[in-house]
Coordinates of C-alpha atoms in Angstrom, one line a residue:
M1 CA 99.7 132.3 122.2
E2 CA 101.8 129.2 121.9
R3 CA 99.0 127.5 120.0
I4 CA 98.7 130.3 117.5
K5 CA 102.5 130.2 117.0
G6 CA 102.3 126.5 116.4
M7 CA 99.6 127.1 113.6
K8 CA 102.0 129.3 111.6
P9 CA 103.8 126.4 109.8
F10 CA 100.4 124.9 108.8
V11 CA 99.0 128.3 107.5
K12 CA 102.3 129.0 105.6
I13 CA 102.5 125.6 103.9
Y14 CA 98.8 125.7 103.1
V15 CA 99.1 129.1 101.3
I16 CA 102.2 127.9 99.5
L17 CA 100.8 124.6 98.3
I18 CA 97.4 126.1 97.2
A19 CA 99.4 128.7 95.2
V20 CA 101.6 125.9 93.6
F21 CA 98.5 123.8 92.7
F22 CA 96.6 126.7 91.1
L23 CA 99.6 128.1 89.2
S24 CA 100.8 124.6 88.0
M25 CA 97.3 123.8 86.6
A26 CA 97.1 127.2 84.8
L27 CA 100.6 126.7 83.4
V28 CA 99.9 123.4 81.8
Y29 CA 96.8 124.7 80.2
C30 CA 99.0 127.1 78.3
I31 CA 100.1 124.2 76.2
P32 CA 98.4 124.6 72.8
A33 CA 95.6 122.1 72.1
S34 CA 97.1 121.4 68.7
W35 CA 100.2 119.9 70.3
I36 CA 98.2 117.1 72.1
Q37 CA 95.1 116.6 69.9
G38 CA 96.6 113.8 67.9
N39 CA 97.8 111.7 70.8
I40 CA 94.5 112.3 72.7
D41 CA 92.5 111.0 69.7
K42 CA 94.7 107.9 69.3
S43 CA 94.7 107.2 73.0
L44 CA 90.9 107.4 73.3
E45 CA 90.5 105.1 70.3
V46 CA 92.6 102.5 72.1
M47 CA 90.6 102.7 75.3
E48 CA 87.2 102.7 73.5
T49 CA 88.3 99.5 71.8
E50 CA 89.1 97.9 75.2
G51 CA 85.9 99.0 76.7
E52 CA 84.9 101.1 79.7
R53 CA 85.7 98.5 82.4
P54 CA 87.8 95.7 81.0
M55 CA 88.8 92.7 83.2
Y56 CA 92.3 91.3 82.7
A57 CA 93.5 87.9 83.8
F58 CA 91.3 87.4 86.9
Y59 CA 87.9 88.2 85.6
R60 CA 86.6 89.5 88.9
H61 CA 85.2 92.8 90.0
S62 CA 88.4 93.2 92.1
A63 CA 90.5 93.4 88.9
I64 CA 88.4 95.8 86.8
V65 CA 90.4 98.5 85.0
D66 CA 88.6 101.9 85.1
N67 CA 89.0 102.9 81.5
H68 CA 85.8 105.1 81.9
T69 CA 87.6 107.5 84.3
D70 CA 90.8 107.3 82.3
M71 CA 88.9 108.3 79.1
L72 CA 87.4 111.2 81.1
M73 CA 90.9 112.2 82.2
Y74 CA 92.0 112.3 78.5
E75 CA 88.9 114.1 77.3
S76 CA 89.5 116.8 80.0
L77 CA 92.9 117.5 78.5
L78 CA 91.0 119.5 75.8
Q79 CA 88.7 122.3 77.0
N80 CA 85.3 122.3 75.5
R81 CA 84.8 126.0 76.0
D82 CA 86.9 127.8 73.3
Y83 CA 86.3 131.2 74.9
Y84 CA 88.0 130.2 78.2
N85 CA 91.5 131.4 78.9
A86 CA 94.1 129.1 80.5
V87 CA 93.1 130.0 84.1
Q88 CA 89.4 129.4 83.4
A89 CA 90.1 126.2 81.6
S90 CA 92.3 124.9 84.4
V91 CA 89.6 125.5 87.0
S92 CA 86.7 124.3 84.9
I93 CA 88.1 121.0 83.6
N94 CA 85.2 120.7 81.1
Q95 CA 82.5 121.7 83.7
Y96 CA 83.9 119.2 86.3
P97 CA 85.3 121.8 88.8
R98 CA 84.7 120.1 92.1
Y99 CA 88.1 118.2 91.9
W100 CA 91.5 119.7 91.4
H101 CA 92.4 117.2 88.6
G102 CA 96.1 117.5 89.6
Y103 CA 97.0 114.6 87.2
Q104 CA 96.8 117.2 84.4
V105 CA 100.1 118.6 85.6
L106 CA 101.8 115.4 84.4
L107 CA 99.4 114.0 81.9
R108 CA 99.0 117.1 79.7
P109 CA 102.8 117.7 79.1
L110 CA 103.5 114.0 78.6
T111 CA 100.6 113.7 76.0
V112 CA 102.6 116.1 73.8
V113 CA 105.0 113.3 73.2
F114 CA 103.3 110.0 74.3
Q115 CA 100.1 108.0 73.6
V116 CA 98.3 106.0 76.3
Q117 CA 100.1 102.7 75.6
E118 CA 103.5 104.4 76.2
L119 CA 102.3 106.2 79.3
R120 CA 100.9 103.1 80.7
Y121 CA 104.3 101.5 80.4
L122 CA 106.1 104.5 81.9
G123 CA 103.5 104.6 84.7
M124 CA 104.0 100.9 85.5
L125 CA 107.8 101.4 85.6
L126 CA 107.5 104.4 87.9
F127 CA 105.1 102.4 90.1
Y128 CA 107.4 99.6 90.8
L129 CA 110.4 101.9 91.1
L130 CA 108.7 103.9 93.9
F131 CA 107.2 100.7 95.4
F132 CA 110.4 98.9 95.8
W133 CA 112.2 102.0 96.9
S134 CA 109.7 102.5 99.7
A135 CA 109.9 98.9 100.7
W136 CA 113.7 99.0 100.8
L137 CA 113.6 102.1 103.1
I138 CA 111.1 100.3 105.4
A139 CA 113.4 97.3 105.6
Q140 CA 116.5 99.6 106.1
K141 CA 114.9 101.9 108.6
T142 CA 112.6 99.6 110.6
C143 CA 113.1 96.0 109.8
F144 CA 112.9 93.4 107.1
V145 CA 109.7 91.7 108.4
N146 CA 107.8 95.0 108.3
A147 CA 108.9 95.5 104.7
M148 CA 107.7 92.1 103.7
L149 CA 104.3 92.7 105.3
Y150 CA 104.2 96.0 103.4
V151 CA 105.0 94.3 100.1
L152 CA 102.4 91.6 100.7
T153 CA 99.8 94.3 101.5
I154 CA 100.3 96.3 98.4
A155 CA 100.7 93.2 96.2
S156 CA 97.3 92.0 97.3
G157 CA 95.6 95.0 95.5
Y158 CA 95.6 93.3 92.0
L159 CA 98.6 95.2 90.8
V160 CA 98.0 94.0 87.2
A161 CA 95.0 96.3 87.2
V162 CA 96.5 99.1 89.2
T163 CA 99.5 99.6 87.0
T164 CA 97.4 100.0 83.8
C165 CA 95.0 102.6 85.1
F166 CA 96.0 106.2 85.7
Q167 CA 93.2 106.8 88.1
Y168 CA 94.4 104.0 90.3
L169 CA 98.1 104.9 90.2
T170 CA 97.9 108.5 91.6
T171 CA 97.1 107.6 95.2
F172 CA 99.8 104.9 95.2
Y173 CA 102.3 107.5 93.9
V174 CA 101.4 109.8 96.7
L175 CA 101.6 107.0 99.2
F176 CA 105.0 105.8 98.0
L177 CA 106.5 109.3 97.8
A178 CA 105.2 110.1 101.3
L179 CA 106.9 107.0 102.7
I180 CA 110.1 107.8 100.8
V181 CA 110.3 111.3 102.1
L182 CA 109.4 110.3 105.6
L183 CA 111.9 107.3 105.9
S184 CA 114.7 109.1 104.0
R185 CA 114.8 111.5 107.0
Y186 CA 114.9 108.6 109.4
G187 CA 117.6 109.2 112.0
G188 CA 118.6 112.5 110.4
K189 CA 119.7 115.6 112.3
K190 CA 116.6 117.6 111.5
P191 CA 113.5 116.0 113.1
V192 CA 110.4 115.3 111.2
N193 CA 107.3 117.3 112.1
A194 CA 105.0 114.3 111.9
I195 CA 101.8 116.3 112.3
L196 CA 102.7 118.8 109.6
F197 CA 103.8 115.8 107.4
F198 CA 100.3 114.4 107.5
F199 CA 98.8 117.8 106.7
V200 CA 100.9 118.1 103.6
V201 CA 100.1 114.5 102.5
G202 CA 96.3 115.2 102.9
M203 CA 96.7 118.2 100.7
V204 CA 98.7 116.5 98.0
E205 CA 96.4 113.6 97.9
N206 CA 93.4 115.8 97.5
F207 CA 95.1 117.6 94.6
F208 CA 95.4 114.2 92.7
D209 CA 92.5 112.4 94.1
F210 CA 89.1 111.2 92.6
L211 CA 87.9 109.7 95.9
T212 CA 89.6 106.5 94.7
Y213 CA 91.1 105.2 98.0
P214 CA 92.7 108.3 99.6
I215 CA 92.7 106.7 103.2
L216 CA 95.8 104.7 102.1
T217 CA 97.9 107.8 102.2
L218 CA 97.0 108.3 105.9
G219 CA 96.6 104.7 107.2
I220 CA 99.8 103.0 106.0
P221 CA 102.3 105.8 107.1
L222 CA 100.4 106.2 110.4
I223 CA 100.6 102.5 111.2
L224 CA 104.4 102.5 110.6
L225 CA 104.8 105.6 112.8
L226 CA 102.8 104.1 115.6
W227 CA 105.0 101.1 115.5
I228 CA 108.2 103.2 115.4
R229 CA 107.0 105.2 118.4
V230 CA 106.6 102.1 120.6
R231 CA 110.1 100.8 119.6
D232 CA 112.1 104.0 119.8
E233 CA 110.2 106.3 122.2
G234 CA 108.5 103.7 124.4
A235 CA 105.1 105.3 123.6
D236 CA 102.3 103.8 125.7
L237 CA 98.6 103.4 124.8
R238 CA 97.7 107.0 125.9
K239 CA 100.6 108.7 123.9
N240 CA 100.0 106.7 120.8
T241 CA 96.3 107.3 120.9
L242 CA 96.8 111.0 121.2
F243 CA 99.4 110.9 118.3
M244 CA 96.9 108.9 116.2
I245 CA 94.2 111.4 116.8
K246 CA 96.4 114.4 116.0
A247 CA 97.9 112.9 112.9
S248 CA 94.5 111.8 111.6
C249 CA 92.9 115.2 112.2
S250 CA 95.8 116.9 110.5
W251 CA 95.5 114.7 107.4
G252 CA 91.8 115.2 107.3
L253 CA 92.1 119.0 107.7
G254 CA 94.7 119.2 104.9
Y255 CA 92.5 117.1 102.6
A256 CA 89.3 119.0 103.4
L257 CA 90.8 122.5 103.3
T258 CA 92.4 121.8 99.9
W259 CA 89.0 120.8 98.5
I260 CA 87.3 124.0 100.0
A261 CA 90.1 126.1 98.4
K262 CA 89.3 124.5 95.1
W263 CA 85.6 125.4 95.5
G264 CA 86.5 129.0 96.5
I265 CA 88.8 129.4 93.5
T266 CA 86.0 128.1 91.2
V267 CA 83.6 130.7 92.6
V268 CA 86.2 133.5 92.0
V269 CA 87.1 132.4 88.5
L270 CA 83.9 130.9 87.1
G271 CA 81.1 132.4 89.2
V272 CA 78.9 131.4 92.2
R273 CA 76.7 129.1 90.1
Y274 CA 79.4 126.5 90.0
F275 CA 79.6 126.5 93.8
W276 CA 75.9 125.5 94.1
R277 CA 76.4 122.8 91.5
T278 CA 79.2 121.4 93.6
M279 CA 77.2 121.6 96.8
S280 CA 74.4 119.5 95.1
V281 CA 76.9 116.8 94.2
V282 CA 78.3 116.9 97.8
Q283 CA 74.8 116.4 99.1
Y284 CA 74.3 113.5 96.6
R285 CA 77.5 111.8 97.8
L286 CA 76.5 112.2 101.5
Q287 CA 72.8 111.5 101.3
G288 CA 72.3 109.5 98.1
S289 CA 69.2 109.9 95.8
E290 CA 65.9 108.3 95.1
E291 CA 67.5 106.3 92.3
E292 CA 70.5 105.4 94.3
P293 CA 69.5 105.4 98.0
L294 CA 72.2 105.0 100.6
D295 CA 72.8 101.4 101.8
R296 CA 75.7 101.7 104.3
I297 CA 75.6 98.0 105.3
G298 CA 75.4 97.0 101.6
T299 CA 78.4 99.3 101.0
L300 CA 80.5 97.4 103.6
R301 CA 79.3 94.1 102.2
R302 CA 80.2 95.0 98.6
N303 CA 83.6 96.3 99.5
L304 CA 84.4 93.3 101.7
K305 CA 83.3 90.8 98.9
A306 CA 85.4 92.6 96.4
W307 CA 88.5 92.6 98.7
M308 CA 88.0 88.9 99.6
N309 CA 87.5 88.0 95.9
V310 CA 84.1 86.4 96.6
Q311 CA 82.7 84.9 93.4
D312 CA 79.5 86.2 91.9
G313 CA 77.6 83.3 93.3
G314 CA 78.8 84.0 96.8
V315 CA 81.3 81.1 97.0
I316 CA 84.5 82.0 98.7
S317 CA 87.6 80.8 96.9
W318 CA 89.9 78.2 98.4
S319 CA 92.6 80.8 98.9
K320 CA 90.4 82.4 101.4
V321 CA 89.9 79.2 103.3
V322 CA 93.7 78.8 103.5
L323 CA 94.0 82.3 104.9
L324 CA 91.3 81.6 107.5
I325 CA 93.1 78.5 108.7
L326 CA 96.4 80.5 108.9
A327 CA 94.6 83.2 110.9
V328 CA 93.3 80.6 113.4
F329 CA 96.8 79.3 113.9
L330 CA 98.2 82.9 114.3
L331 CA 95.5 83.6 117.0
L332 CA 96.4 80.4 118.8
A333 CA 100.1 81.4 118.7
L334 CA 99.2 84.9 119.8
W335 CA 97.3 83.7 122.8
K336 CA 100.4 81.7 124.0
K337 CA 102.8 84.4 123.5
L338 CA 101.2 87.4 125.1
K339 CA 103.7 88.6 127.7
D340 CA 104.0 92.3 128.0
Q341 CA 100.5 93.7 128.4
K342 CA 101.6 97.3 128.5
E343 CA 103.5 97.1 125.2
I344 CA 100.5 95.2 123.6
L345 CA 98.2 98.0 124.6
A346 CA 100.6 100.5 123.1
Y347 CA 100.1 98.8 119.7
L348 CA 96.2 98.9 120.0
P349 CA 95.9 102.2 118.1
I350 CA 97.3 100.3 115.1
L351 CA 94.1 98.2 115.1
F352 CA 92.0 101.3 115.3
V353 CA 93.7 102.8 112.2
A354 CA 93.0 99.4 110.6
S355 CA 89.3 100.3 110.9
Y356 CA 89.6 103.6 109.0
P357 CA 88.5 102.2 105.6
Y358 CA 85.2 101.2 107.1
I359 CA 84.7 104.6 108.7
W360 CA 85.4 106.1 105.2
Y361 CA 82.8 103.7 103.6
L362 CA 80.1 104.8 106.1
V363 CA 80.8 108.5 105.5
M364 CA 81.3 108.4 101.8
S365 CA 78.8 105.6 101.4
N366 CA 77.2 106.7 98.1
H367 CA 80.6 106.8 96.2
S368 CA 81.9 103.6 97.9
Q369 CA 78.7 101.6 97.1
I370 CA 78.7 102.6 93.4
H371 CA 82.5 102.2 92.9
Y372 CA 83.2 99.3 95.3
W373 CA 85.2 97.5 92.5
Y374 CA 88.1 99.9 93.2
T375 CA 87.3 101.6 96.5
Y376 CA 87.8 98.2 98.1
R377 CA 91.5 98.8 98.0
A378 CA 91.2 101.1 100.9
Q379 CA 91.1 98.0 103.0
L380 CA 94.9 97.4 102.3
V381 CA 95.1 99.7 105.4
T382 CA 93.1 97.1 107.3
L383 CA 95.4 94.2 106.1
F384 CA 98.6 96.1 106.9
G385 CA 97.3 97.1 110.4
I386 CA 96.3 93.6 111.3
L387 CA 99.6 92.1 110.0
M388 CA 101.7 94.7 111.9
F389 CA 99.7 94.3 115.1
I390 CA 100.1 90.5 115.1
R391 CA 103.8 90.8 114.1
S392 CA 104.4 93.2 117.0
V393 CA 102.8 91.3 119.8
L394 CA 104.3 88.0 118.6
K395 CA 108.0 89.1 118.8
E396 CA 110.0 87.6 121.6
N397 CA 111.3 90.7 123.2
S398 CA 110.3 94.2 122.8
A399 CA 113.8 95.4 123.0
A400 CA 115.1 92.8 120.5
A401 CA 117.2 93.3 118.1
T402 CA 118.0 94.3 114.8
D403 CA 120.4 96.9 113.7
E404 CA 117.7 99.5 114.1
R405 CA 118.8 103.0 114.9
G406 CA 117.0 105.4 117.1
F407 CA 114.4 107.8 115.5
R408 CA 112.6 110.7 116.9
F409 CA 109.6 112.7 115.5
R410 CA 108.6 116.1 116.5
K411 CA 105.1 116.1 117.9

């Protein structure tokens, strides 16, 4: 009985958010096509001139801008079935119904006024505003060192490419807003239901997501919470492991059920044939095809090479050699400073969360091996987890000192 009662908030928020997602999509498709046609044409012309996958500044796969998907997003603003009403158009998205395409809620109204160049500029400004706001909150609510590790992690993802590509931006927006909401309630009177929080984040991420690097929205907040639980609640290995499992399952459930809801709505609005089309794509993503067979080890290798900025000939850049030397020194320092074994064990789940990108690559191998030149950014979770673990076990005293205030989460 108690478990059923505990599920009520999840069911309630699920129903509310699915209704909001569906209604908001239908509402923006009430905007007449004539209002946005001109700006769409001019925007597509700009991106076609740039090319489908331009490289700026770094000329590496790691810095490719995915104009191909951005052009698809713009083309989807205009429905190619004139006989569809607003609801049908908002579900179909030009015969691409397996995703929610939540970006339309923002992109379609903004395109009434702006072209792609202007929206890129506004998107860049919003990115940095939310990024610095979330970093400031991490510094204020945890400590300055954590904020610097967070800034270093996000900055390592080739932000020059991220901030000029709409597809790349959406997951970062969800991540930043999730951190802002979470940390803004730090130390407040009303406790945060952390498990419900991850359920909501998983749902919102699926609404906007193109399978870009959704694991960021789980991994980075979860690493921060695991660290906070050790500091403020004295969580040990067992408690943090259980929390990690519950939070991860909650995020995964929210993400998956939101996808399933979209497929169900598609069947109701457009017919059952779209469901079988979607299932064939799901099968392709999970199993590959004769033309593109799954190569899970190759997927890991491609994403690692893109993340490490390995040159086409396989030569590792000097910056990576420097990082390797620094890593050796850190490990030596770590070996000398290990003191409180119990506390160190409590931080171990952080390292497990750091492995989440590779679990994602193995499960979604087909997508990750084809689009490695942007899916590699999922490994920002790995970098943040490793940095946070090293920082945690190197500190002089677990009870030390900053002006940190107590913080509690509801389980």
